[in-house]
Amino acid sequence: GAGVSQSPSNKVTEKGKDVELRCDPISGHTALYWYRQSLGQGLEFLIYFQGNSAPDKSGLPSDRFSAERTGGSVSTLTIQRTQQEDSAVYLCASSPGQVQETQYFGPGTRLLVL
Amino acid sequence: KQEVTQIPAALSVPEGENLVLNCSFTDSAIYNLQWFRQDPGKGLTSLLLIQSSQREQTSGRLNASLDKSSGRSTLYIAASQPGDSATYLCAVLDSNYQLIWGAGTKLIIKP
């Protein structure tokens, strides 16, 4: 596809369950970013990848959050033992190479933890 | 700690008017500033990116300015149209290569 895609588009889960969110960046983009937007709040940086490595994991809110990227393409954000405060829209973005370049965003995954 | 503020939080104007959205940031040590548009269910679209060495960028009816020393940026929309209705977000790329976001301005253009 031409843009960044994310799946699922919506996810409802029970507190305590694990969830996996997927991001397919634009083909050829080496940088990939995860953000989250909680209801009524601004966007919050979580993590970014340059290729398969994550130079900056400082935005991950707790050790229940992890992310990986394989083959320099698809990335998965995993949330273990979900809590209600994890409910948010999780956005993925990619950019061609350098962090300073324009980031292109996917439509997001809306996560609701009951 | 970098903080980004957008004013106003919401704005409603009649179609055809020119308007200005404001963004301010507390730390001038930035690499760039970006303006995004957020439509419900469609994710974010990048509108304009201004590098720290630049003063402004233009795209169609949009013009964004950057005054890094004073920590301010404006997004000017000329001849507004109902299709411009969206939430507009400002973000700065800080010295740690993190995008720090404002809370957005919700814009409604009335036909």
mmCIF file of C-alpha atoms in Angstrom:
data_model
loop_
_atom_site.group_PDB
_atom_site.id
_atom_site.type_symbol
_atom_site.label_atom_id
_atom_site.label_comp_id
_atom_site.label_asym_id
_atom_site.label_seq_id
_atom_site.Cartn_x
_atom_site.Cartn_y
_atom_site.Cartn_z
ATOM 1 C CA GLY A 1 0.000 0.000 0.000
ATOM 2 C CA ALA A 2 0.934 3.616 -0.372
ATOM 3 C CA GLY A 3 0.731 4.612 3.283
ATOM 4 C CA VAL A 4 1.369 3.396 6.783
ATOM 5 C CA SER A 5 -1.091 0.722 7.846
ATOM 6 C CA GLN A 6 -1.962 -0.464 11.316
ATOM 7 C CA SER A 7 -3.908 -3.399 12.617
ATOM 8 C CA PRO A 8 -6.254 -3.971 14.210
ATOM 9 C CA SER A 9 -8.084 -0.696 13.761
ATOM 10 C CA ASN A 10 -9.992 -1.338 16.986
ATOM 11 C CA LYS A 11 -9.277 -3.644 19.896
ATOM 12 C CA VAL A 12 -11.352 -4.274 22.990
ATOM 13 C CA THR A 13 -9.739 -6.383 25.669
ATOM 14 C CA GLU A 14 -10.183 -7.285 29.291
ATOM 15 C CA LYS A 15 -7.934 -5.953 31.995
ATOM 16 C CA GLY A 16 -4.959 -8.237 32.510
ATOM 17 C CA LYS A 17 -4.845 -9.612 28.991
ATOM 18 C CA ASP A 18 -1.932 -9.081 26.594
ATOM 19 C CA VAL A 19 -2.395 -7.270 23.286
ATOM 20 C CA GLU A 20 -0.285 -6.921 20.167
ATOM 21 C CA LEU A 21 -0.546 -3.953 17.836
ATOM 22 C CA ARG A 22 0.958 -4.097 14.377
ATOM 23 C CA CYS A 23 2.407 -1.407 12.136
ATOM 24 C CA ASP A 24 3.381 -1.715 8.482
ATOM 25 C CA PRO A 25 5.455 1.308 7.483
ATOM 26 C CA ILE A 26 5.764 2.773 4.033
ATOM 27 C CA SER A 27 7.988 0.534 1.951
ATOM 28 C CA GLY A 28 11.604 1.644 2.120
ATOM 29 C CA HIS A 29 11.188 3.810 5.221
ATOM 30 C CA THR A 30 13.909 2.965 7.700
ATOM 31 C CA ALA A 31 12.616 4.976 10.672
ATOM 32 C CA LEU A 32 9.477 3.925 12.534
ATOM 33 C CA TYR A 33 7.783 5.556 15.514
ATOM 34 C CA TRP A 34 5.088 4.675 18.014
ATOM 35 C CA TYR A 35 2.945 7.262 19.790
ATOM 36 C CA ARG A 36 -0.194 7.115 21.854
ATOM 37 C CA GLN A 37 -3.010 9.576 22.291
ATOM 38 C CA SER A 38 -5.103 9.203 25.385
ATOM 39 C CA LEU A 39 -8.591 10.686 25.512
ATOM 40 C CA GLY A 40 -8.414 14.437 25.913
ATOM 41 C CA GLN A 41 -4.636 14.479 25.927
ATOM 42 C CA GLY A 42 -1.940 15.229 23.413
ATOM 43 C CA LEU A 43 0.227 12.781 21.578
ATOM 44 C CA GLU A 44 2.865 11.001 23.635
ATOM 45 C CA PHE A 45 6.063 9.599 22.151
ATOM 46 C CA LEU A 46 6.681 5.936 23.020
ATOM 47 C CA ILE A 47 9.596 4.569 20.994
ATOM 48 C CA TYR A 48 11.328 4.862 17.664
ATOM 49 C CA PHE A 49 13.287 2.431 15.505
ATOM 50 C CA GLN A 50 16.101 3.088 13.093
ATOM 51 C CA GLY A 51 16.152 -0.119 11.100
ATOM 52 C CA ASN A 52 15.625 -2.914 13.611
ATOM 53 C CA SER A 53 17.197 -1.162 16.562
ATOM 54 C CA ALA A 54 15.522 1.170 19.016
ATOM 55 C CA PRO A 55 17.924 3.933 20.058
ATOM 56 C CA ASP A 56 15.352 5.544 22.304
ATOM 57 C CA LYS A 57 12.960 3.552 24.480
ATOM 58 C CA SER A 58 12.565 6.252 27.073
ATOM 59 C CA GLY A 59 8.947 6.955 26.195
ATOM 60 C CA LEU A 60 7.637 3.505 27.065
ATOM 61 C CA PRO A 61 5.416 4.121 30.114
ATOM 62 C CA SER A 62 6.210 0.892 31.961
ATOM 63 C CA ASP A 63 7.924 -2.478 31.591
ATOM 64 C CA ARG A 64 4.592 -3.912 30.461
ATOM 65 C CA PHE A 65 5.214 -2.190 27.134
ATOM 66 C CA SER A 66 7.636 -3.585 24.577
ATOM 67 C CA ALA A 67 8.178 -3.210 20.865
ATOM 68 C CA GLU A 68 10.143 -4.952 18.208
ATOM 69 C CA ARG A 69 10.832 -4.530 14.553
ATOM 70 C CA THR A 70 11.989 -7.282 12.268
ATOM 71 C CA GLY A 71 13.456 -7.136 8.798
ATOM 72 C CA GLY A 72 13.525 -3.366 8.962
ATOM 73 C CA SER A 73 9.837 -3.323 8.175
ATOM 74 C CA VAL A 74 6.888 -4.460 10.309
ATOM 75 C CA SER A 75 6.803 -3.461 13.949
ATOM 76 C CA THR A 76 4.786 -4.888 16.829
ATOM 77 C CA LEU A 77 3.927 -3.046 20.017
ATOM 78 C CA THR A 78 3.029 -5.430 22.818
ATOM 79 C CA ILE A 79 1.261 -4.470 26.014
ATOM 80 C CA GLN A 80 1.261 -7.127 28.702
ATOM 81 C CA ARG A 81 -1.264 -7.358 31.540
ATOM 82 C CA THR A 82 -3.262 -4.441 30.154
ATOM 83 C CA GLN A 83 -4.698 -1.847 32.517
ATOM 84 C CA GLN A 84 -7.609 0.499 31.975
ATOM 85 C CA GLU A 85 -5.248 3.452 31.736
ATOM 86 C CA ASP A 86 -3.716 1.824 28.648
ATOM 87 C CA SER A 87 -6.886 2.690 26.739
ATOM 88 C CA ALA A 88 -5.856 5.101 23.993
ATOM 89 C CA VAL A 89 -5.249 5.439 20.285
ATOM 90 C CA TYR A 90 -1.853 4.040 19.368
ATOM 91 C CA LEU A 91 -0.343 5.696 16.320
ATOM 92 C CA CYS A 92 2.521 4.508 14.190
ATOM 93 C CA ALA A 93 4.555 6.655 11.819
ATOM 94 C CA SER A 94 7.448 6.142 9.467
ATOM 95 C CA SER A 95 9.975 8.365 7.747
ATOM 96 C CA PRO A 96 12.405 7.684 4.919
ATOM 97 C CA GLY A 97 15.645 7.734 6.840
ATOM 98 C CA GLN A 98 16.560 10.571 9.126
ATOM 99 C CA VAL A 99 14.685 11.448 12.293
ATOM 100 C CA GLN A 100 14.446 15.031 11.121
ATOM 101 C CA GLU A 101 12.361 14.118 8.101
ATOM 102 C CA THR A 102 8.603 14.326 7.805
ATOM 103 C CA GLN A 103 6.797 11.506 9.537
ATOM 104 C CA TYR A 104 3.861 9.818 7.831
ATOM 105 C CA PHE A 105 1.204 8.495 10.158
ATOM 106 C CA GLY A 106 -1.060 5.484 10.053
ATOM 107 C CA PRO A 107 -4.738 5.619 11.043
ATOM 108 C CA GLY A 108 -4.066 4.279 14.506
ATOM 109 C CA THR A 109 -5.331 1.414 16.645
ATOM 110 C CA ARG A 110 -8.035 2.279 19.154
ATOM 111 C CA LEU A 111 -7.499 0.203 22.263
ATOM 112 C CA LEU A 112 -10.160 -0.104 24.932
ATOM 113 C CA VAL A 113 -9.348 -2.003 28.102
ATOM 114 C CA LEU A 114 -12.426 -2.959 30.092
ATOM 115 C CA LYS B 1 11.516 19.972 29.678
ATOM 116 C CA GLN B 2 10.028 21.007 26.335
ATOM 117 C CA GLU B 3 6.389 22.003 26.405
ATOM 118 C CA VAL B 4 4.235 22.906 23.434
ATOM 119 C CA THR B 5 1.108 25.005 23.743
ATOM 120 C CA GLN B 6 -1.502 25.736 21.112
ATOM 121 C CA ILE B 7 -3.940 28.596 21.191
ATOM 122 C CA PRO B 8 -6.856 28.662 20.732
ATOM 123 C CA ALA B 9 -8.073 25.206 21.723
ATOM 124 C CA ALA B 10 -11.035 25.606 19.400
ATOM 125 C CA LEU B 11 -12.005 28.007 16.660
ATOM 126 C CA SER B 12 -15.146 28.380 14.576
ATOM 127 C CA VAL B 13 -15.216 30.785 11.640
ATOM 128 C CA PRO B 14 -17.339 31.339 8.535
ATOM 129 C CA GLU B 15 -16.149 29.992 5.227
ATOM 130 C CA GLY B 16 -13.848 32.302 3.302
ATOM 131 C CA GLU B 17 -12.119 33.903 6.250
ATOM 132 C CA ASN B 18 -8.372 33.955 6.713
ATOM 133 C CA LEU B 19 -7.249 32.610 10.073
ATOM 134 C CA VAL B 20 -4.185 32.079 12.219
ATOM 135 C CA LEU B 21 -3.407 29.234 14.571
ATOM 136 C CA ASN B 22 -0.717 29.702 17.185
ATOM 137 C CA CYS B 23 1.879 27.362 18.629
ATOM 138 C CA SER B 24 4.469 28.153 21.274
ATOM 139 C CA PHE B 25 7.281 26.075 22.730
ATOM 140 C CA THR B 26 9.437 26.595 25.800
ATOM 141 C CA ASP B 27 12.846 25.383 24.625
ATOM 142 C CA SER B 28 14.302 26.880 21.465
ATOM 143 C CA ALA B 29 16.707 23.930 21.005
ATOM 144 C CA ILE B 30 14.678 22.198 18.322
ATOM 145 C CA TYR B 31 15.543 20.529 15.036
ATOM 146 C CA ASN B 32 12.277 21.325 13.325
ATOM 147 C CA LEU B 33 8.631 22.146 13.822
ATOM 148 C CA GLN B 34 5.779 20.430 12.057
ATOM 149 C CA TRP B 35 2.115 21.178 11.593
ATOM 150 C CA PHE B 36 -0.234 18.237 11.238
ATOM 151 C CA ARG B 37 -3.881 17.816 10.526
ATOM 152 C CA GLN B 38 -5.932 15.152 12.311
ATOM 153 C CA ASP B 39 -9.203 13.955 10.838
ATOM 154 C CA PRO B 40 -11.321 11.461 12.802
ATOM 155 C CA GLY B 41 -10.545 7.896 11.811
ATOM 156 C CA LYS B 42 -7.896 8.934 9.318
ATOM 157 C CA GLY B 43 -4.788 9.390 11.407
ATOM 158 C CA LEU B 44 -2.462 12.322 11.031
ATOM 159 C CA THR B 45 -1.415 14.144 7.890
ATOM 160 C CA SER B 46 1.728 16.221 7.809
ATOM 161 C CA LEU B 47 1.042 19.689 6.423
ATOM 162 C CA LEU B 48 4.271 21.628 6.717
ATOM 163 C CA LEU B 49 7.711 21.028 8.179
ATOM 164 C CA ILE B 50 9.976 23.954 9.016
ATOM 165 C CA GLN B 51 13.613 23.210 9.745
ATOM 166 C CA SER B 52 15.161 25.159 12.614
ATOM 167 C CA SER B 53 17.169 27.261 10.152
ATOM 168 C CA GLN B 54 14.080 28.265 8.185
ATOM 169 C CA ARG B 55 11.605 31.068 8.835
ATOM 170 C CA GLU B 56 8.578 29.841 6.917
ATOM 171 C CA GLN B 57 7.118 27.245 4.615
ATOM 172 C CA THR B 58 4.182 27.498 2.228
ATOM 173 C CA SER B 59 1.898 24.913 0.690
ATOM 174 C CA GLY B 60 -1.116 26.091 -1.246
ATOM 175 C CA ARG B 61 -3.353 28.110 1.054
ATOM 176 C CA LEU B 62 -1.206 27.268 4.074
ATOM 177 C CA ASN B 63 1.725 29.258 5.368
ATOM 178 C CA ALA B 64 3.643 28.397 8.496
ATOM 179 C CA SER B 65 6.177 30.659 10.149
ATOM 180 C CA LEU B 66 8.794 29.905 12.777
ATOM 181 C CA ASP B 67 10.472 32.278 15.211
ATOM 182 C CA LYS B 68 12.754 29.948 17.087
ATOM 183 C CA SER B 69 14.238 32.550 19.377
ATOM 184 C CA SER B 70 10.844 33.540 20.734
ATOM 185 C CA GLY B 71 9.511 29.991 20.688
ATOM 186 C CA ARG B 72 6.582 30.658 18.393
ATOM 187 C CA SER B 73 5.040 29.388 15.205
ATOM 188 C CA THR B 74 1.896 30.351 13.380
ATOM 189 C CA LEU B 75 -0.138 28.496 10.790
ATOM 190 C CA TYR B 76 -1.976 30.827 8.439
ATOM 191 C CA ILE B 77 -4.889 29.446 6.439
ATOM 192 C CA ALA B 78 -6.137 31.636 3.623
ATOM 193 C CA ALA B 79 -9.666 31.617 2.250
ATOM 194 C CA SER B 80 -10.851 28.866 4.598
ATOM 195 C CA GLN B 81 -13.138 26.116 3.305
ATOM 196 C CA PRO B 82 -15.425 23.641 5.114
ATOM 197 C CA GLY B 83 -12.985 20.884 4.140
ATOM 198 C CA ASP B 84 -10.374 22.576 6.311
ATOM 199 C CA SER B 85 -12.357 21.542 9.390
ATOM 200 C CA ALA B 86 -10.093 19.306 11.465
ATOM 201 C CA THR B 87 -7.834 19.366 14.482
ATOM 202 C CA TYR B 88 -4.495 21.013 13.770
ATOM 203 C CA LEU B 89 -1.494 19.830 15.760
ATOM 204 C CA CYS B 90 1.881 21.436 16.191
ATOM 205 C CA ALA B 91 4.923 19.360 17.150
ATOM 206 C CA VAL B 92 8.592 20.154 17.680
ATOM 207 C CA LEU B 93 11.476 17.728 17.265
ATOM 208 C CA ASP B 94 13.497 18.314 20.389
ATOM 209 C CA SER B 95 17.191 17.844 21.115
ATOM 210 C CA ASN B 96 16.540 14.185 22.023
ATOM 211 C CA TYR B 97 14.972 13.553 18.614
ATOM 212 C CA GLN B 98 11.537 13.198 20.169
ATOM 213 C CA LEU B 99 8.438 14.837 18.742
ATOM 214 C CA ILE B 100 6.764 16.866 21.466
ATOM 215 C CA TRP B 101 3.152 17.690 20.678
ATOM 216 C CA GLY B 102 0.715 20.453 21.425
ATOM 217 C CA ALA B 103 -2.833 19.585 22.409
ATOM 218 C CA GLY B 104 -4.198 20.859 19.106
ATOM 219 C CA THR B 105 -6.660 23.434 17.831
ATOM 220 C CA LYS B 106 -10.040 22.145 16.755
ATOM 221 C CA LEU B 107 -11.100 24.157 13.730
ATOM 222 C CA ILE B 108 -14.634 24.333 12.383
ATOM 223 C CA ILE B 109 -15.332 26.167 9.149
ATOM 224 C CA LYS B 110 -19.008 27.002 8.781
ATOM 225 C CA PRO B 111 -20.462 26.932 5.258
#
